[in-house]
Amino acid sequence: MTNQPGRQPARASLAAFVGTTIEWYDFYIYATAAALIFGKLFFPSHEPFYSTLASFGTFAVGFFARPLGGLVFGHLGDRIGRKKALVATLSIMGVGTVGIGFLPTYESAGALAPALLVALRIAQGIAIGGEWGGAVLMAGEHAPKDKRTFLASFAQLGSPAGLILALLAFRSVAHLDHAALFSWGWRLPFIASAVLLVVGLLIRSGVGESPEFEAIKAQRRTASLPILDVLRDSWRVVLLCLGANVIGVAGAWFVNTFMLNYTTQTLGLDRGLILDCLFIVAFIQLFTQLASGWFAQRVGAGRFLTLAAALAMLSPWPMFMLVSTGKPVAIVIGIAITVMCMCSSYAVMAGFMTNAFAVRVRYSAISISYQCCAALAGGLTPLLGTLLAHDFPGQWWPLALFYSALAGISLVCIAVLERRQPRASRGEVPLAMPE
């Protein structure tokens, strides 16, 4: 099947979507368990706040490991090929996630339990750190130039799709009584990842290597140490791309992880209600991202991203007002407003970054930009949100201000990138390091 080049763009986009869906499913079930389960099972305390903080700490560990994954697999992807790197990342993620499902808890293993949890969480972080850049490039580099922004966005669709699967998995065990859920029910979503792993590897095997990478490999123009070239020649663009990604990365974990804990513990809302609301919003996110990639391809990625970041700055204020009512419809509308603004940026950023760097170092460059952002903005956001909620009890305006500041960082960095090279946002020229 891989000898049919006319079908490769569609197959590559599908493989990127399925692969990242599986990776994000694994990541999201950990996030959900960290918000609802792990604090009690692995970090028991008389004060729920400290248990939650410790649980979100292990959540952050996975983000801190992501730059390492981006560095290692970015190097491999730029040296030996995107496809081989992606098979490895998917396998590591699957093994790490299934392993979590079989872990002993603190009650039965003491300090060994959280230590093992952290170790497997690091494996997850390394895997997804290497996965994202390769999936984006396999979709984007197979695509025609005039469709790159749209087809590269398919890799980003894995985030809402993985969230939908994760919420379905946890919703299916949420009906269990408390004892069953905390004894064995929480393990099932993790163990089920083994089935998804097999499916993902089968689909990914049907896609050929990136034609752009094959071309520079045939010309013997691959970089010996791509990350050194990136840091020497394009460190400013890396930092700007890092900042441009903040709202897409931090916003997702603010809404899907911190808000899950905030609504259940601070507002006292029912766990099942919030999971149902997030489930509905995940479908809205999926279709919003698909539409965003299509629309941005026509109006210009940079222009679209600027508008999305500006709207994201305004979005948390109506969200908190609506969520604070405790009414299901208001909760869905409030969260959906924020998610639509956030995910519009997230969807388009993949193609935008693909055009920012030369092929020979592209895997390393976009991986280090995105994954360092993930380590800082994604890993720390739930922790900082929890601290703000604790320090300002009953007040949501500091949380809204925090979110607006995150969006403001992205807005500034996107604007600077546009000023440096306006045509790059339309995919016409690279921002840095021409071939």
Coordinates of C-alpha atoms in Angstrom, one line a residue:
M1 CA 0.0 0.0 0.0
T2 CA 2.8 2.4 0.6
N3 CA 3.7 2.4 -3.1
Q4 CA 0.7 4.5 -4.0
P5 CA 2.0 8.0 -3.7
G6 CA -1.3 9.6 -4.6
R7 CA -2.9 8.2 -1.5
Q8 CA 0.0 9.0 0.9
P9 CA -1.1 12.5 2.0
A10 CA -4.5 11.2 3.2
R11 CA -3.0 8.0 4.7
A12 CA -0.3 10.0 6.4
S13 CA -2.9 12.4 7.9
L14 CA -5.0 9.5 9.1
A15 CA -2.0 7.8 10.6
A16 CA -1.0 11.0 12.4
F17 CA -4.5 11.4 13.7
V18 CA -4.8 7.8 15.0
G19 CA -1.3 7.7 16.4
T20 CA -1.7 11.0 18.3
T21 CA -5.2 10.0 19.4
I22 CA -3.7 6.9 21.1
E23 CA -0.9 8.9 22.6
W24 CA -3.2 11.6 24.0
Y25 CA -5.7 9.0 25.3
D26 CA -2.8 7.6 27.4
F27 CA -1.8 11.1 28.5
Y28 CA -5.4 12.2 29.3
I29 CA -6.3 9.2 31.3
Y30 CA -3.3 9.9 33.5
A31 CA -4.5 13.6 33.8
T32 CA -8.0 12.5 34.7
A33 CA -6.7 10.0 37.3
A34 CA -4.3 12.6 38.7
A35 CA -7.3 15.0 39.2
L36 CA -9.7 12.4 40.7
I37 CA -7.9 9.2 41.9
F38 CA -4.1 9.3 42.4
G39 CA -4.0 11.8 45.2
K40 CA -5.8 9.3 47.5
L41 CA -4.2 6.1 46.2
F42 CA -0.6 7.2 45.9
F43 CA -0.3 10.3 48.1
P44 CA -2.7 9.8 51.1
S45 CA -2.9 12.7 53.5
H46 CA -5.3 14.2 56.0
E47 CA -5.4 17.3 53.9
P48 CA -6.8 16.8 50.4
F49 CA -5.1 19.9 49.1
Y50 CA -1.6 18.4 49.7
S51 CA -2.7 15.0 48.1
T52 CA -3.9 16.9 45.1
L53 CA -0.8 19.0 44.9
A54 CA 1.4 15.9 45.0
S55 CA -0.7 14.1 42.4
F56 CA -0.5 17.1 40.0
G57 CA 3.3 17.1 40.8
T58 CA 3.6 13.7 39.1
F59 CA 1.5 15.0 36.3
A60 CA 4.0 17.8 35.9
V61 CA 6.9 15.3 35.9
G62 CA 5.6 13.9 32.6
F63 CA 5.8 17.3 31.1
F64 CA 9.3 17.9 32.3
A65 CA 10.4 14.7 30.6
R66 CA 8.9 15.8 27.2
P67 CA 11.8 18.0 26.1
L68 CA 14.1 15.0 26.6
G69 CA 11.8 12.9 24.3
G70 CA 11.7 15.7 21.8
L71 CA 15.5 16.0 21.9
V72 CA 16.1 12.2 21.5
F73 CA 13.5 11.4 18.9
G74 CA 13.9 14.7 17.1
H75 CA 17.6 13.7 16.6
L76 CA 16.6 10.3 15.4
G77 CA 13.8 11.6 13.2
D78 CA 16.2 14.1 11.5
R79 CA 18.9 11.4 11.2
I80 CA 17.2 8.1 10.3
G81 CA 13.6 9.0 9.5
R82 CA 10.3 10.2 10.9
K83 CA 8.5 6.9 10.7
K84 CA 11.0 4.8 12.7
A85 CA 11.0 7.4 15.5
L86 CA 7.2 7.3 15.6
V87 CA 7.0 3.6 15.9
A88 CA 9.3 3.7 18.9
T89 CA 7.4 6.5 20.7
L90 CA 4.0 4.8 20.3
S91 CA 5.5 1.6 21.8
I92 CA 7.0 3.3 24.8
M93 CA 3.8 5.2 25.5
G94 CA 1.8 2.0 25.4
V95 CA 4.1 0.0 27.7
G96 CA 4.2 2.9 30.2
T97 CA 0.4 3.4 30.3
V98 CA -0.4 -0.3 30.6
G99 CA 2.2 -0.6 33.4
I100 CA 0.5 2.1 35.4
G101 CA -2.7 0.0 35.3
F102 CA -0.9 -2.8 37.2
L103 CA 0.9 -0.6 39.8
P104 CA 0.5 -1.3 43.5
T105 CA -0.9 1.6 45.6
Y106 CA 0.7 3.3 48.6
E107 CA -1.4 1.2 51.0
S108 CA 0.2 -2.0 49.7
A109 CA 3.7 -1.0 48.7
G110 CA 4.4 2.2 50.6
A111 CA 6.8 4.7 49.0
L112 CA 7.7 2.3 46.2
A113 CA 4.2 2.9 44.7
P114 CA 4.6 6.6 44.0
A115 CA 8.2 6.0 42.9
L116 CA 7.1 3.5 40.2
L117 CA 4.3 5.9 39.2
V118 CA 6.8 8.7 38.6
A119 CA 9.0 6.3 36.6
L120 CA 6.2 5.3 34.3
R121 CA 5.0 8.9 34.1
I122 CA 8.5 9.9 32.9
A123 CA 8.3 7.2 30.2
Q124 CA 4.9 8.7 29.1
G125 CA 6.5 12.1 28.9
I126 CA 9.5 10.9 26.8
A127 CA 7.1 9.1 24.4
I128 CA 4.8 12.0 23.8
G129 CA 7.7 14.4 23.6
G130 CA 9.0 12.5 20.6
E131 CA 5.6 11.7 19.1
W132 CA 4.2 15.2 18.5
G133 CA 6.9 16.5 16.1
G134 CA 7.0 13.4 14.1
A135 CA 3.2 13.1 13.7
V136 CA 3.0 16.7 12.6
L137 CA 5.8 16.3 10.1
M138 CA 4.5 13.0 8.6
A139 CA 1.2 14.7 7.9
G140 CA 2.6 18.0 6.8
E141 CA 5.5 16.8 4.7
H142 CA 3.3 14.4 2.8
A143 CA 0.9 17.2 2.0
P144 CA 0.9 19.5 -1.0
K145 CA 2.1 23.0 -0.1
D146 CA -1.3 24.5 -0.6
K147 CA -2.8 22.0 1.9
R148 CA -0.1 21.8 4.5
T149 CA -1.7 23.9 7.2
F150 CA -5.0 21.9 6.9
L151 CA -3.5 18.4 6.7
A152 CA -0.9 19.1 9.5
S153 CA -3.8 20.0 11.7
F154 CA -5.0 16.3 11.6
A155 CA -2.1 15.4 14.0
Q156 CA -3.6 18.0 16.4
L157 CA -7.1 16.4 16.2
G158 CA -5.6 13.5 18.2
S159 CA -5.9 15.7 21.3
P160 CA -9.7 16.1 21.4
A161 CA -10.2 12.6 20.1
G162 CA -7.9 11.2 22.8
L163 CA -9.8 13.2 25.4
I164 CA -13.1 11.8 24.2
L165 CA -11.8 8.3 24.5
A166 CA -10.3 9.0 27.9
L167 CA -13.5 10.5 29.2
L168 CA -15.5 7.6 27.8
A169 CA -13.2 5.2 29.6
F170 CA -13.4 7.0 32.9
R171 CA -17.2 7.6 32.5
S172 CA -17.6 3.9 32.1
V173 CA -16.1 3.1 35.4
A174 CA -17.4 6.2 37.2
H175 CA -20.7 4.5 38.0
L176 CA -18.8 2.0 40.2
D177 CA -19.2 2.5 43.9
H178 CA -16.3 4.3 45.7
A179 CA -14.6 1.1 46.9
A180 CA -14.6 -0.7 43.5
L181 CA -13.5 2.4 41.7
F182 CA -10.5 3.0 44.0
S183 CA -9.7 -0.7 44.2
W184 CA -9.7 -1.9 40.6
G185 CA -12.0 0.2 38.4
W186 CA -9.5 3.0 37.8
R187 CA -7.0 0.4 36.3
L188 CA -9.2 -0.6 33.4
P189 CA -8.7 2.6 31.2
F190 CA -4.9 2.1 31.5
I191 CA -4.9 -1.6 30.7
A192 CA -7.2 -1.0 27.7
S193 CA -4.4 1.0 26.1
A194 CA -2.8 -2.3 25.0
V195 CA -5.5 -2.8 22.4
L196 CA -5.1 0.8 21.1
L197 CA -1.4 0.3 20.9
V198 CA -1.7 -2.7 18.5
V199 CA -4.2 -0.8 16.3
G200 CA -1.9 2.2 16.1
L201 CA 1.1 0.2 15.1
L202 CA -0.8 -1.5 12.3
I203 CA -2.1 1.7 10.9
R204 CA 1.3 3.5 11.1
S205 CA 3.0 0.7 9.3
G206 CA 1.0 1.4 6.2
V207 CA 2.5 4.9 5.7
G208 CA 5.7 5.5 3.8
E209 CA 8.6 7.8 5.0
S210 CA 8.2 11.5 4.6
P211 CA 9.1 12.4 1.0
E212 CA 10.9 15.6 2.0
F213 CA 13.1 13.7 4.4
E214 CA 13.7 11.0 1.8
A215 CA 14.9 13.8 -0.6
I216 CA 17.5 15.3 1.7
K217 CA 18.6 11.8 2.8
A218 CA 19.2 10.8 -0.9
Q219 CA 21.2 14.0 -1.3
R220 CA 23.2 13.2 1.8
R221 CA 22.1 16.5 3.4
T222 CA 20.9 15.3 6.8
A223 CA 22.3 17.1 9.8
S224 CA 24.9 15.3 12.0
L225 CA 23.7 17.1 15.2
P226 CA 20.5 18.8 14.2
I227 CA 19.8 20.3 17.6
L228 CA 23.1 22.1 17.6
D229 CA 22.3 23.6 14.2
V230 CA 18.9 24.7 15.6
L231 CA 20.3 26.3 18.7
R232 CA 23.1 28.0 16.8
D233 CA 21.2 29.4 13.9
S234 CA 17.5 29.8 15.1
W235 CA 17.3 30.0 18.8
R236 CA 15.3 33.2 18.6
V237 CA 12.7 31.5 16.4
V238 CA 12.6 28.6 18.8
L239 CA 11.9 30.9 21.7
L240 CA 9.1 32.7 19.8
C241 CA 7.6 29.4 18.8
L242 CA 7.7 28.3 22.4
G243 CA 5.8 31.4 23.4
A244 CA 3.4 31.1 20.6
N245 CA 2.4 27.7 21.8
V246 CA 1.6 28.7 25.4
I247 CA -2.2 29.2 25.1
G248 CA -2.7 26.0 23.0
V249 CA -0.7 23.9 25.5
A250 CA -1.5 25.5 28.9
G251 CA -5.1 26.2 28.0
A252 CA -5.8 22.6 27.3
W253 CA -4.6 21.4 30.7
F254 CA -6.2 24.4 32.5
V255 CA -9.6 23.4 31.1
N256 CA -9.3 19.6 31.0
T257 CA -7.3 18.9 34.2
F258 CA -7.3 21.9 36.6
M259 CA -11.0 22.7 35.9
L260 CA -11.9 19.1 36.6
N261 CA -10.4 19.4 40.1
Y262 CA -11.6 23.0 40.6
T263 CA -15.2 22.2 39.9
T264 CA -15.4 19.0 42.0
Q265 CA -13.3 20.2 45.0
T266 CA -13.7 23.9 45.1
L267 CA -17.2 24.3 43.8
G268 CA -18.4 20.9 45.1
L269 CA -20.0 19.8 41.8
D270 CA -20.7 16.2 41.0
R271 CA -17.8 14.3 39.4
G272 CA -20.0 12.6 36.8
L273 CA -21.6 15.9 35.8
I274 CA -18.3 17.5 35.0
L275 CA -17.1 14.5 33.1
D276 CA -20.3 14.6 31.0
C277 CA -19.8 18.4 30.4
L278 CA -16.2 17.9 29.3
F279 CA -17.2 15.0 27.1
I280 CA -19.6 17.3 25.2
V281 CA -17.0 20.1 24.9
A282 CA -14.5 17.6 23.6
F283 CA -16.7 17.0 20.5
I284 CA -17.0 20.8 20.1
Q285 CA -13.2 21.0 20.2
L286 CA -12.8 18.3 17.6
F287 CA -15.0 20.0 15.1
T288 CA -13.6 23.5 15.9
Q289 CA -10.1 22.3 15.2
L290 CA -11.0 20.7 11.9
A291 CA -12.8 23.9 10.8
S292 CA -9.8 26.0 12.1
G293 CA -7.3 24.2 10.0
W294 CA -9.5 24.6 6.9
F295 CA -10.1 28.3 7.4
A296 CA -6.6 29.2 8.4
Q297 CA -5.3 27.6 5.1
R298 CA -7.4 30.2 3.3
V299 CA -6.8 33.4 5.3
G300 CA -3.2 32.7 6.4
A301 CA -2.1 30.9 9.5
G302 CA -0.4 33.9 11.2
R303 CA -3.5 36.2 10.8
F304 CA -5.7 33.4 12.1
L305 CA -3.5 32.7 15.1
T306 CA -3.4 36.4 16.1
L307 CA -7.2 36.6 16.2
A308 CA -7.5 33.3 18.1
A309 CA -5.0 34.4 20.8
A310 CA -6.7 37.7 21.2
L311 CA -10.1 36.0 21.7
A312 CA -8.5 33.5 24.1
M313 CA -7.5 36.4 26.4
L314 CA -11.2 37.3 26.8
S315 CA -12.6 33.8 27.1
P316 CA -11.9 32.8 30.7
W317 CA -14.1 35.6 32.2
P318 CA -17.4 34.3 30.8
M319 CA -16.3 30.8 31.4
F320 CA -15.9 31.2 35.2
M321 CA -19.1 33.2 35.5
L322 CA -21.1 30.5 33.7
V323 CA -19.3 27.5 35.4
S324 CA -19.9 29.1 38.9
T325 CA -23.7 28.8 38.4
G326 CA -23.4 25.0 38.6
K327 CA -25.9 24.5 35.9
P328 CA -25.0 21.9 33.2
V329 CA -25.9 23.9 30.2
A330 CA -24.1 27.0 31.5
I331 CA -21.0 24.9 32.3
V332 CA -20.9 23.5 28.8
I333 CA -21.3 26.9 27.2
G334 CA -18.7 28.5 29.4
I335 CA -16.1 25.9 28.9
A336 CA -16.9 25.6 25.2
I337 CA -16.2 29.3 24.7
T338 CA -12.7 29.0 26.2
V339 CA -12.0 25.7 24.4
M340 CA -13.0 27.0 21.0
C341 CA -10.6 30.0 21.3
M342 CA -7.8 27.8 22.7
C343 CA -8.1 24.9 20.3
S344 CA -8.3 27.2 17.2
S345 CA -4.7 28.2 18.0
Y346 CA -3.6 24.7 18.9
A347 CA -4.9 23.3 15.5
V348 CA -3.2 25.8 13.3
M349 CA 0.1 26.0 15.2
A350 CA 1.3 22.7 13.8
G351 CA 1.4 23.8 10.2
F352 CA 2.7 27.3 11.2
M353 CA 5.7 25.7 12.9
T354 CA 6.3 23.2 10.1
N355 CA 7.0 26.1 7.8
A356 CA 9.3 27.8 10.3
F357 CA 12.3 25.5 10.0
A358 CA 14.3 23.8 7.3
V359 CA 13.6 20.1 6.6
R360 CA 17.0 18.8 7.7
V361 CA 16.5 20.0 11.3
R362 CA 12.7 20.4 11.4
Y363 CA 11.9 17.4 13.7
S364 CA 14.3 18.6 16.3
A365 CA 13.4 22.3 16.0
I366 CA 9.6 22.0 16.3
S367 CA 10.0 19.3 19.0
I368 CA 12.2 21.4 21.3
S369 CA 10.0 24.5 20.8
Y370 CA 6.8 22.7 21.6
Q371 CA 8.0 20.3 24.3
C372 CA 9.8 23.0 26.3
C373 CA 6.6 25.0 26.2
A374 CA 4.8 21.8 27.4
A375 CA 7.2 21.4 30.2
L376 CA 6.8 24.9 31.5
A377 CA 3.2 25.9 30.5
G378 CA 1.5 22.5 30.5
G379 CA 3.2 20.9 33.5
L380 CA 2.9 23.9 35.8
T381 CA -0.5 25.2 34.9
P382 CA -2.6 22.8 37.0
L383 CA -0.2 23.3 39.9
L384 CA -0.4 27.1 39.7
G385 CA -4.1 27.0 39.2
T386 CA -4.5 24.8 42.4
L387 CA -2.3 27.3 44.4
L388 CA -4.4 30.3 43.2
A389 CA -7.6 28.5 44.1
H390 CA -6.2 27.7 47.5
D391 CA -4.8 31.3 48.1
F392 CA -8.0 33.0 46.9
P393 CA -10.8 30.9 48.2
G394 CA -14.2 31.6 46.6
Q395 CA -12.7 34.0 44.1
W396 CA -12.3 33.1 40.4
W397 CA -10.9 36.4 39.0
P398 CA -7.2 35.5 39.8
L399 CA -7.7 32.3 37.8
A400 CA -9.2 34.2 34.9
L401 CA -6.4 36.8 35.0
F402 CA -3.8 33.9 35.0
Y403 CA -5.4 32.4 31.9
S404 CA -5.6 35.8 30.1
A405 CA -1.9 36.3 30.8
L406 CA -1.1 32.9 29.2
A407 CA -3.0 33.9 26.1
G408 CA -1.3 37.3 26.1
I409 CA 2.1 35.6 25.9
S410 CA 1.1 33.7 22.8
L411 CA -0.4 36.8 21.2
V412 CA 2.8 38.8 21.6
C413 CA 5.0 35.9 20.2
I414 CA 2.8 35.3 17.2
A415 CA 2.8 39.0 16.4
V416 CA 6.6 39.1 16.5
L417 CA 6.9 36.0 14.3
E418 CA 4.6 37.7 11.8
R419 CA 6.7 40.8 11.8
R420 CA 9.9 38.9 11.3
Q421 CA 8.6 37.1 8.3
P422 CA 4.9 37.8 7.4
R423 CA 4.8 35.4 4.4
A424 CA 5.9 32.4 6.5
S425 CA 2.5 32.2 8.2
R426 CA 1.1 31.5 4.7
G427 CA 3.6 28.7 4.1
E428 CA 5.4 30.6 1.4
V429 CA 8.9 30.8 2.9
P430 CA 10.7 29.5 6.0
L431 CA 11.1 31.7 9.0
A432 CA 14.7 30.6 9.6
M433 CA 17.5 28.5 8.3
P434 CA 16.8 28.1 4.5
E435 CA 18.0 25.0 2.8

